[in-house]
DNA sequence: CTGGATCCTTTAAGATACTG
DNA sequence: CAGTATCTTAAAGGATCCAG
């Protein structure tokens, strides 16, 4: 039943991982390079520490973000992208291309028409 | 701040549109061809009519799904993919390729390592 | 600084009965 | 058949304070 959209599960997994309110925002910042917890908090501006740590943990569990701690006083933590986090970027760019043209169309029409299948 | 991941907004939009619990499942069925409301309900099996109509309305508003009514008795309604719905498929396949390899890695390791940036 | 814990509000979703 | 309406529960998110 689901063999036309291959591996529905994997796609659901991606949507779940990236679907949090702040995930893409966090990633967009980490694409500039590693950041500390406080730096992320400041750059996002309106996120609470609870949400930030939750989103980071999700991304880390998904293997997209890497967390490194340093035994300084006080402790410092750096978040960076994993290999998979980097390979995600061109994928997102691809999705974005589709999304941009979709949004333009949605804004310029009242109702979508069906695809012309001949 | 967000110019590295181009147009964060568009990506958020896609995640919102596809992020519902049943969206991908519905799309995976519609990729086989047009379906009536009841057919979708039956094929999914565990969805309530309230959720089904809600997800369909979301997809229609996003311009991905087209809804056509017929003045039969009783009324019949057919749901099909729009042009944008069709162009979404290869995009999802691309995401899926990335997702599949990610899941394999996540399952085979305890903790991700950072990307080697040289 | 990096988070954890708590309480609260909002949103998503499920169950079920009902209407044109 | 194709949805609506209502009620209830579960999950996501926000605010705030606290600890190592």
Short mmCIF file of N, CA, C and O (backbone and C1' of nucleotides) in Angstrom, two decimals, chain B residues 21-22 50 54, chain C residues 13-16:
data_model
loop_
_atom_site.label_atom_id
_atom_site.label_comp_id
_atom_site.label_asym_id
_atom_site.label_seq_id
_atom_site.Cartn_x
_atom_site.Cartn_y
_atom_site.Cartn_z
N UNK B 21 0.01 14.16 11.17
CA UNK B 21 0.23 12.74 11.42
C UNK B 21 -0.09 11.86 10.21
O UNK B 21 0.48 10.79 10.06
N UNK B 22 -1.00 12.31 9.33
CA UNK B 22 -1.47 11.44 8.26
C UNK B 22 -1.13 11.94 6.86
O UNK B 22 -1.48 11.30 5.87
N UNK B 50 -12.89 13.04 11.03
CA UNK B 50 -12.50 14.39 11.41
C UNK B 50 -11.06 14.68 11.02
O UNK B 50 -10.75 15.72 10.44
N UNK B 54 -9.60 17.05 7.91
CA UNK B 54 -8.70 18.13 8.32
C UNK B 54 -7.39 18.08 7.52
O UNK B 54 -6.92 19.11 7.01
P DA C 13 -1.52 16.19 14.58
"O5'" DA C 13 -2.50 15.19 15.36
"C5'" DA C 13 -2.01 14.54 16.54
"C4'" DA C 13 -3.15 13.89 17.27
"C3'" DA C 13 -4.08 13.02 16.42
"O3'" DA C 13 -3.98 11.70 16.89
"C1'" DA C 13 -5.27 14.32 17.99
P DG C 14 -4.69 10.51 16.11
"O5'" DG C 14 -5.85 10.06 17.10
"C5'" DG C 14 -5.49 9.57 18.38
"C4'" DG C 14 -6.74 9.30 19.19
"C3'" DG C 14 -7.80 8.44 18.48
"O3'" DG C 14 -8.28 7.46 19.38
"C1'" DG C 14 -8.77 10.46 19.25
P DA C 15 -9.32 6.35 18.82
"O5'" DA C 15 -10.71 6.80 19.45
"C5'" DA C 15 -10.75 7.42 20.74
"C4'" DA C 15 -12.19 7.51 21.20
"C3'" DA C 15 -13.16 6.59 20.44
"O3'" DA C 15 -14.15 6.12 21.35
"C1'" DA C 15 -13.76 8.85 20.07
P DT C 16 -15.22 5.00 20.83
"O5'" DT C 16 -16.54 5.87 20.61
"C5'" DT C 16 -16.75 7.04 21.41
"C4'" DT C 16 -17.86 7.87 20.83
"C3'" DT C 16 -18.84 7.10 19.93
"O3'" DT C 16 -20.15 7.38 20.36
"C1'" DT C 16 -18.18 9.10 18.91
#
